[in-house]
Tab-separated table of C-alpha atoms in Angstrom:
chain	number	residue	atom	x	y	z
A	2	UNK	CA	239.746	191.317	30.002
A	3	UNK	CA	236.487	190.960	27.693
A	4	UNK	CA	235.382	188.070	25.378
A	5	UNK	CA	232.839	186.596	23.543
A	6	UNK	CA	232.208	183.064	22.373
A	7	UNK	CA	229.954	181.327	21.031
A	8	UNK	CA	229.380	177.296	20.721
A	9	UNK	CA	226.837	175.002	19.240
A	10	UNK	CA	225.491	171.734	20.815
A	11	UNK	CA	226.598	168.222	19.684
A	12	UNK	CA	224.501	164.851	19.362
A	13	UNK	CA	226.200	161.292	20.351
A	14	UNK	CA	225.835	158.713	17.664
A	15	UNK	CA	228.407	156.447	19.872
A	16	UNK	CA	226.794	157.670	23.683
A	17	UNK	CA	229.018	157.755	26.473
A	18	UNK	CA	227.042	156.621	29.574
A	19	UNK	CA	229.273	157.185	32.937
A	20	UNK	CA	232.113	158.509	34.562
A	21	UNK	CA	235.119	156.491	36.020
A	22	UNK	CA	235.573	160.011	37.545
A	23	UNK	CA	233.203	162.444	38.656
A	24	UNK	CA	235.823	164.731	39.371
A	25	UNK	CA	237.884	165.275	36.770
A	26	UNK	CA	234.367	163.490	34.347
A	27	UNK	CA	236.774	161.239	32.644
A	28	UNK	CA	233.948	158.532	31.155
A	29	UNK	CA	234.214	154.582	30.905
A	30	UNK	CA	233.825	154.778	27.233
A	31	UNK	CA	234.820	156.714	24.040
A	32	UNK	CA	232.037	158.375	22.048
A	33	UNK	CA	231.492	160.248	18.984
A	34	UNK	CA	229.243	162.995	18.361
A	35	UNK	CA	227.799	165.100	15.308
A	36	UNK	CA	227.791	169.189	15.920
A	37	UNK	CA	224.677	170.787	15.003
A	38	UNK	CA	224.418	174.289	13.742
A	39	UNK	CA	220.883	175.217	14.881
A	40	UNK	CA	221.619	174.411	18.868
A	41	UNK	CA	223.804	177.261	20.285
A	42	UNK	CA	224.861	179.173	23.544
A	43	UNK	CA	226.789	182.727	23.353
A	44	UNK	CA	228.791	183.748	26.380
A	45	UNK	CA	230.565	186.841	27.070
A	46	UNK	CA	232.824	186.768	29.725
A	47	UNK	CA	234.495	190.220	31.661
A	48	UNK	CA	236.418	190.073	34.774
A	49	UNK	CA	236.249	193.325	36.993
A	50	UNK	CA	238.391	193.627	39.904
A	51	UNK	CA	235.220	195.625	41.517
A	52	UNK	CA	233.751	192.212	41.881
A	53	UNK	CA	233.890	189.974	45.260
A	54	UNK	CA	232.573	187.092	43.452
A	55	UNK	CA	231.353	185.771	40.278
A	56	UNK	CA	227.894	187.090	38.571
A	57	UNK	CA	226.221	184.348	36.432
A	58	UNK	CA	222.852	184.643	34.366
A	59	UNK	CA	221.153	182.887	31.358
A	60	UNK	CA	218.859	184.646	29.165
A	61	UNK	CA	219.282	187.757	31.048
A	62	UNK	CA	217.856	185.752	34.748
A	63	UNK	CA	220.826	185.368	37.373
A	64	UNK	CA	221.433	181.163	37.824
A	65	UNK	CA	219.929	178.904	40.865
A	66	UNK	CA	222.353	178.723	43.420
A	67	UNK	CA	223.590	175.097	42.729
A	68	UNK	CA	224.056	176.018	39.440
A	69	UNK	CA	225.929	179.180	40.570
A	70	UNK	CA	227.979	176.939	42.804
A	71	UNK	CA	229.167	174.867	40.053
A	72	UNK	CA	229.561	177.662	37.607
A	73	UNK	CA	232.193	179.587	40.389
A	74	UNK	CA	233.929	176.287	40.903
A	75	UNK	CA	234.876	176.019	36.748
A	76	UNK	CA	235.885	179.701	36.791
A	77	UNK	CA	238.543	178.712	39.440
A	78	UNK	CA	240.168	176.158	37.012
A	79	UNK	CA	240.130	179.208	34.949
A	80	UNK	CA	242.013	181.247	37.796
A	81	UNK	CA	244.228	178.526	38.878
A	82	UNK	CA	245.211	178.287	35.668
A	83	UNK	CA	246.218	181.977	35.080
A	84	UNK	CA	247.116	182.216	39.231
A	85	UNK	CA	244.809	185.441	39.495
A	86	UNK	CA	241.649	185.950	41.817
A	87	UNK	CA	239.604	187.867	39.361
A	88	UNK	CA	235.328	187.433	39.240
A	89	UNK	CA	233.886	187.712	36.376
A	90	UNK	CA	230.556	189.007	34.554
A	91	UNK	CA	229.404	186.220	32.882
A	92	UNK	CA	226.471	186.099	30.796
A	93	UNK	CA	224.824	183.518	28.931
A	94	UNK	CA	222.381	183.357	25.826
A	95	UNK	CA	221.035	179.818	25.098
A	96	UNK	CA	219.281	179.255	22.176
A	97	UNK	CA	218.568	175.024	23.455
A	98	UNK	CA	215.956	173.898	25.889
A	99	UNK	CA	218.105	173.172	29.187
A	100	UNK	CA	217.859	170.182	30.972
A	101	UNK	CA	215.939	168.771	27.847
A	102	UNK	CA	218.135	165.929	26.521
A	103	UNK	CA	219.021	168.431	23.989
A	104	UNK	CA	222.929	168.321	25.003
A	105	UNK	CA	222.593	172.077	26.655
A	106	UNK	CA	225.538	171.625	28.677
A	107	UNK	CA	227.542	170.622	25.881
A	108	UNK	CA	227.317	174.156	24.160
A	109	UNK	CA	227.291	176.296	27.727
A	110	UNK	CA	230.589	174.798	28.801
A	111	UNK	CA	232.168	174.921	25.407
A	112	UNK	CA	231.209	178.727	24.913
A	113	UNK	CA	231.917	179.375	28.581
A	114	UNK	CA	235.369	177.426	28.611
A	115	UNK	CA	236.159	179.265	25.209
A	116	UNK	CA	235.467	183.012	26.402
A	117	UNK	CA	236.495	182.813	30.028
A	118	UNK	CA	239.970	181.404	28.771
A	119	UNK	CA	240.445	184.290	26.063
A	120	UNK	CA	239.238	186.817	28.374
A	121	UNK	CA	241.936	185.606	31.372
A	122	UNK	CA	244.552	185.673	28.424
A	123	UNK	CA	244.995	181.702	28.516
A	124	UNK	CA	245.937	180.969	25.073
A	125	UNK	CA	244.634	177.807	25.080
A	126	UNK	CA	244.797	175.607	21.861
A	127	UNK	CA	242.022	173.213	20.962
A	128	UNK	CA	242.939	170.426	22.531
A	129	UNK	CA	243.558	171.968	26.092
A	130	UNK	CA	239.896	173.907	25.581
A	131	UNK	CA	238.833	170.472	24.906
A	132	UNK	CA	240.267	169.325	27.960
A	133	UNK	CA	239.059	172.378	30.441
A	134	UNK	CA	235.043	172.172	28.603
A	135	UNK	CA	235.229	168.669	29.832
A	136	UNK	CA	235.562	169.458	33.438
A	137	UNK	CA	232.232	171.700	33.481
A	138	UNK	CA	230.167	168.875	30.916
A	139	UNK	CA	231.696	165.939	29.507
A	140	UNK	CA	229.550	166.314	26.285
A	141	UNK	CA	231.189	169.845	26.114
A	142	UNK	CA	234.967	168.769	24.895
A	143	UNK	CA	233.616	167.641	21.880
A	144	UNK	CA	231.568	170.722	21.408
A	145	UNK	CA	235.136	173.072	20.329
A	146	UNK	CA	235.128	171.455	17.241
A	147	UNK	CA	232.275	171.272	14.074
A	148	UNK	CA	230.917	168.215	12.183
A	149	UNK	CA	231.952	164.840	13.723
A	150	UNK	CA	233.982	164.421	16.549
A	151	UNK	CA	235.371	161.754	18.561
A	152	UNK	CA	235.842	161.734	22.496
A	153	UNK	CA	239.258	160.318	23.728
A	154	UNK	CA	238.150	158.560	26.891
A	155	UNK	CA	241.487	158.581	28.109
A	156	UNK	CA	243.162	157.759	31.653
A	157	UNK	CA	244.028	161.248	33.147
A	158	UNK	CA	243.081	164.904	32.690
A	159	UNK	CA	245.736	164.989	30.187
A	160	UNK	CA	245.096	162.036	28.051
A	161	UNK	CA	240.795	162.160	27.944
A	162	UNK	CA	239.949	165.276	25.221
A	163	UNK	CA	238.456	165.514	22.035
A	164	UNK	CA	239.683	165.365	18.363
A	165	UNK	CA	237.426	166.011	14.780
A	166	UNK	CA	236.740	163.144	12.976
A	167	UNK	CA	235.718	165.092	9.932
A	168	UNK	CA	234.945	169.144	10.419
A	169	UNK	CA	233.629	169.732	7.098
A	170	UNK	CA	231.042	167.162	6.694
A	171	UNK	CA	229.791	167.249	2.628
A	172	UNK	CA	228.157	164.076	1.955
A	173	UNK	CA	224.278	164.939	2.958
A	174	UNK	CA	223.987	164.062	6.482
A	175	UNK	CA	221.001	165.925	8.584
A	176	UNK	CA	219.130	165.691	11.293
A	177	UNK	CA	215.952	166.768	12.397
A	178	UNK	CA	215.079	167.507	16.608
A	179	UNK	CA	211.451	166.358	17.493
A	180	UNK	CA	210.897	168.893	20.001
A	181	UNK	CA	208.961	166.128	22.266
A	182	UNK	CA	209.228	167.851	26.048
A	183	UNK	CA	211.263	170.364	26.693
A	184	UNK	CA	210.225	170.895	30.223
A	185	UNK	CA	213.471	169.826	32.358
A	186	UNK	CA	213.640	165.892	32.994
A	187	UNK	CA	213.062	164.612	35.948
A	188	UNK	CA	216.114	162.399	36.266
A	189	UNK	CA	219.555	164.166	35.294
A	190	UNK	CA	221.848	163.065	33.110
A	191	UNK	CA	224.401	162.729	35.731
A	192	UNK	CA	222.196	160.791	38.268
A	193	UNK	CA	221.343	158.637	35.708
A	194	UNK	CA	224.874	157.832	35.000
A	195	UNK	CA	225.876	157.174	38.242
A	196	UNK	CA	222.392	154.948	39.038
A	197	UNK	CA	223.305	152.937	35.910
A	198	UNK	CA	227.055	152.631	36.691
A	199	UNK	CA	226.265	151.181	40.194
A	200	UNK	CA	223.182	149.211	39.653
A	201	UNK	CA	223.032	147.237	35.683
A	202	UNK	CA	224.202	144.266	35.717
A	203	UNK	CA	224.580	145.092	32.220
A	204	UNK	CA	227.314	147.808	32.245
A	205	UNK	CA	230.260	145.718	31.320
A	206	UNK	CA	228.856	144.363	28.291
A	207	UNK	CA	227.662	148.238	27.250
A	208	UNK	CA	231.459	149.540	27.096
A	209	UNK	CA	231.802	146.499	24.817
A	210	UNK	CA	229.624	147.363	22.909
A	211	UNK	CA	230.989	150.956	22.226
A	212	UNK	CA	234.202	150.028	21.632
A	213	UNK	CA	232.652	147.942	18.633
A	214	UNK	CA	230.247	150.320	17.608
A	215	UNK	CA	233.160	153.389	17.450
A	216	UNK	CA	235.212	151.513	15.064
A	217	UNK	CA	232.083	150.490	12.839
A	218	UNK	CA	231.017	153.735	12.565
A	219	UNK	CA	234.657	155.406	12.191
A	220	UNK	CA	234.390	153.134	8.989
A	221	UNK	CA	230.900	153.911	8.091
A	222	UNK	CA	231.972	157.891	8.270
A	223	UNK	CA	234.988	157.285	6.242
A	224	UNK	CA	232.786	155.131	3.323
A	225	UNK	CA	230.577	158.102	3.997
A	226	UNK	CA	227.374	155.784	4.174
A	227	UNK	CA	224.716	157.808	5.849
A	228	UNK	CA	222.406	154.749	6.102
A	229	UNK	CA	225.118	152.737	8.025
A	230	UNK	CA	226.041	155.742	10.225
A	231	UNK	CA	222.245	155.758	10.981
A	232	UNK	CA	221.763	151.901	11.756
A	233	UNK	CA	224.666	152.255	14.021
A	234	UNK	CA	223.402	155.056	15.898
A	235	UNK	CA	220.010	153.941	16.768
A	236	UNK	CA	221.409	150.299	17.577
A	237	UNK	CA	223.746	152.217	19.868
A	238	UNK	CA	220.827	154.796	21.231
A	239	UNK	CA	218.885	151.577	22.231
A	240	UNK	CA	221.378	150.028	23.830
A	241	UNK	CA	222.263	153.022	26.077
A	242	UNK	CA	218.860	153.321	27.170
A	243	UNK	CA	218.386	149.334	27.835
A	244	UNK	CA	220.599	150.327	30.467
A	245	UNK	CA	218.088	152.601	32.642
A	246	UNK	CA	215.504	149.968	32.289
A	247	UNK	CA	218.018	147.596	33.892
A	248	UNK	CA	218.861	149.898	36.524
A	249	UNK	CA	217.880	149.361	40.432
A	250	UNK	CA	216.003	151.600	40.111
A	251	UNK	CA	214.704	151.276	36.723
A	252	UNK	CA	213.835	154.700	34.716
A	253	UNK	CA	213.270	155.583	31.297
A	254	UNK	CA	213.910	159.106	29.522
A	255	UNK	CA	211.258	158.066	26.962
A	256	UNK	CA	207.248	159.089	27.218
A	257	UNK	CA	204.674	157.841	24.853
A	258	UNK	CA	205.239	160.495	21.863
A	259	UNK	CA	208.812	159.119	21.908
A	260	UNK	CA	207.624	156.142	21.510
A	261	UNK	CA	205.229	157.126	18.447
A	262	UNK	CA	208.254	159.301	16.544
A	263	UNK	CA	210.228	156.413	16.692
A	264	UNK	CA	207.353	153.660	15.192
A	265	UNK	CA	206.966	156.559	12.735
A	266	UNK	CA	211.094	156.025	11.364
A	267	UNK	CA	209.782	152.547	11.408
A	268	UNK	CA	207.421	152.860	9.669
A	269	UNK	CA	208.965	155.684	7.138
A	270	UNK	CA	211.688	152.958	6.750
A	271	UNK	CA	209.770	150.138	5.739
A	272	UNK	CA	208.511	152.440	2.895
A	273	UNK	CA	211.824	153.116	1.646
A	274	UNK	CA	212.729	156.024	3.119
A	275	UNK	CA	216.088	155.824	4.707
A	276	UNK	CA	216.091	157.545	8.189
A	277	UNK	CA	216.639	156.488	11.740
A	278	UNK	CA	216.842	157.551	15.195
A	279	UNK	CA	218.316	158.013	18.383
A	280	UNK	CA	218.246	160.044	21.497
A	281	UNK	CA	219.985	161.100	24.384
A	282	UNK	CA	219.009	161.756	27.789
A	283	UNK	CA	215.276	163.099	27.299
A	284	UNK	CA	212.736	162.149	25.274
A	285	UNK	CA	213.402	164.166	22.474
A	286	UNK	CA	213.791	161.879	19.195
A	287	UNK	CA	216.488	163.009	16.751
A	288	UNK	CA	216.458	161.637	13.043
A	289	UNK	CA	219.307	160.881	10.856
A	290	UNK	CA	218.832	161.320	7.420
A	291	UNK	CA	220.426	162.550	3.854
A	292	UNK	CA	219.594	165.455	2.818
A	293	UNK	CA	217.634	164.343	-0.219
A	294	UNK	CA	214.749	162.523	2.171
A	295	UNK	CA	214.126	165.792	4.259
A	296	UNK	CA	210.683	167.327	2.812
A	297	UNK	CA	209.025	163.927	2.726
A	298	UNK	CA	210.555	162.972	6.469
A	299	UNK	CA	208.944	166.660	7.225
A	300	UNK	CA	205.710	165.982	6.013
A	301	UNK	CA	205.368	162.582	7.865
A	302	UNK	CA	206.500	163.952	10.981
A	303	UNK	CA	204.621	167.410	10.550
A	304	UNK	CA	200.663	165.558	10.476
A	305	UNK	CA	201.997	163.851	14.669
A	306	UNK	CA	204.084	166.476	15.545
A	307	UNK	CA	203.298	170.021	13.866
A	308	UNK	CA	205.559	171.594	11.422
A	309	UNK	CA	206.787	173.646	14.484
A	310	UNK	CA	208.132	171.265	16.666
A	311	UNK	CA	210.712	169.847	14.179
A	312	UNK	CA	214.143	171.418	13.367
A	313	UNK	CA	216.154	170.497	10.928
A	314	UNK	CA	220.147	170.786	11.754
A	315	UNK	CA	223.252	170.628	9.181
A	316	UNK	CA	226.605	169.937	10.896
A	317	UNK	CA	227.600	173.228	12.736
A	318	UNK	CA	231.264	174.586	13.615
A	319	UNK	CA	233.100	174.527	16.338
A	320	UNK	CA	233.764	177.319	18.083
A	321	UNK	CA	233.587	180.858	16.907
A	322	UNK	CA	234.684	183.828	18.586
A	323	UNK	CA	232.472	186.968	18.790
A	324	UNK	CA	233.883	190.507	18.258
């Protein structure tokens, strides 16, 4: 009972930014997200009857103990689901900065849901591996599929899942990752969430202002405007992040080189260069571009940042399973 998967991380252009349920992570909002094929985790998964509990590690180091904890608790949806009490080997190979605001958890769930549910036999099809990656990472359900995918907020376990938008994205999008910080943040994505959710007085207006923003850039993806889908995202990105600045009390995922990389788009912009930004939870800037701008958006960015802290990303797959 052996397998291998392997998934790659996805960016939000439409965020979603807290949970109506922390259990089950069903969020407030719908979202939309671009795959990216340079941000990946591999998992193999083997259960062993030998084994009187579950045996964790990334990059070859066993896992904290909270993170074991909530690793052991998403391998018993796994045998619930196939009503057996087998542990598992499970081992991890990240190639994404964790804890970074580079959407780790998005491609360690997806890969994890994907080979833990082959290896225990599951048969799952997309949409219920959408479903089960959701419960480790919310970000993860819409890592099972490539290109651009949108996030079903739903009402219920069944209903909240995600579906591709458009897997095989041809038209020139990119983006390039300004590798910023990718020391682990010091608030968490999910504390964050919750902080906002309680304390902005703001948070009713922001799930207005996705469910505008998904339909405008559902359109923009189907006129395949890259400029549009990039004005949309970094209106969206800014928005979001208003909403820790409003928050009791106030944070920020941004530092002052985030701050610089995005004046640089700005700037690049004004020049007539068509690029923008946005960013998750971290200060890492990602930058939206066709694929036509990319050596001269390199060049810029190369002289603040170095040529080495910039990768570029095409849309990536969804997931693939490893012999």
């Amino acid at each position: 009972m052996f397998a291998s998967a392997r998934a790659h991380t996805n960016i939000a252009l439409i965020k979603y930014w807290g949970k109506k349920d922390q259990k089950l992570i069903l969020p407030y909002t719908d979202s939309l997200s671009l795959t990216l094929n340079e941000f990946y985790t591999t998992t193999s998964v083997q259960f062993d009857e030998q084994l009187t509990h579950d045996e964790f590690s990334i990059n070859a180091e066993p896992v904290s103990e909270h993170n074991q904890q909530k690793l052991a608790h998403f391998m018993d949806l796994i045998r619930n689901q196939r009503q057996f009490n087998l542990f598992a080997h499970v081992n991890s190979v990240n190639h994404v900065p964790i804890s970074a605001g580079l959407a780790s958890s998005s491609s360690a769930f997806a890969a994890l849901a994907a080979a833990a549910s082959k290896a225990a036999e599951l048969n799952l099809s997309a949409t219920e591996l959408s479903r089960l990656a959701r419960r480790g990472s919310g970000s993860a359900t819409r890592s099972i599929f490539g290109g651009l995918v949108e996030w079903h907020k739903g009402h219920d376990d069944k209903t909240s899942f995600a579906s591709p938008i458009d897997e095989q994205v041809d038209f020139g999008l990119e983006m390039i990752a300004i590798l910023i910080d990718t020391s682990v943040k010091k608030v968490s994505s999910r504390s964050g969430m919750q902080n906002v959710v309680a304390t902005s007085p703001y948070y009713p207006a922001w799930q207005e202002v996705v469910k505008n923003d998904m339909v405008a850039m559902k359109a923009a993806i189907l006129k395949k405007d890259i400029n549009l889908i990039g004005q949309i995202a970094e209106e969206n990105a800014m928005r979001m992040h208003a909403l820790t600045l409003s928050a009791q009390p106030s944070f920020t995922y941004f530092n002052a080189a985030s701050l610089t990389a995005m004046d640089m788009i700005h700037d690049l912009r004004s020049n007539g260069i068509n690029c923008y930004y946005t960013l998750d939870a971290g200060p890492n800037v990602k930058v939206i571009y066709h694929h036509q701008d990319r050596e001269v958006i390199l060049a810029a960015l190369s002289e603040q940042f170095g040529h080495n802290n910039l990768v570029v990303s095409q849309p990536g797959p969804g997931i693939q399973y490893l012999k």
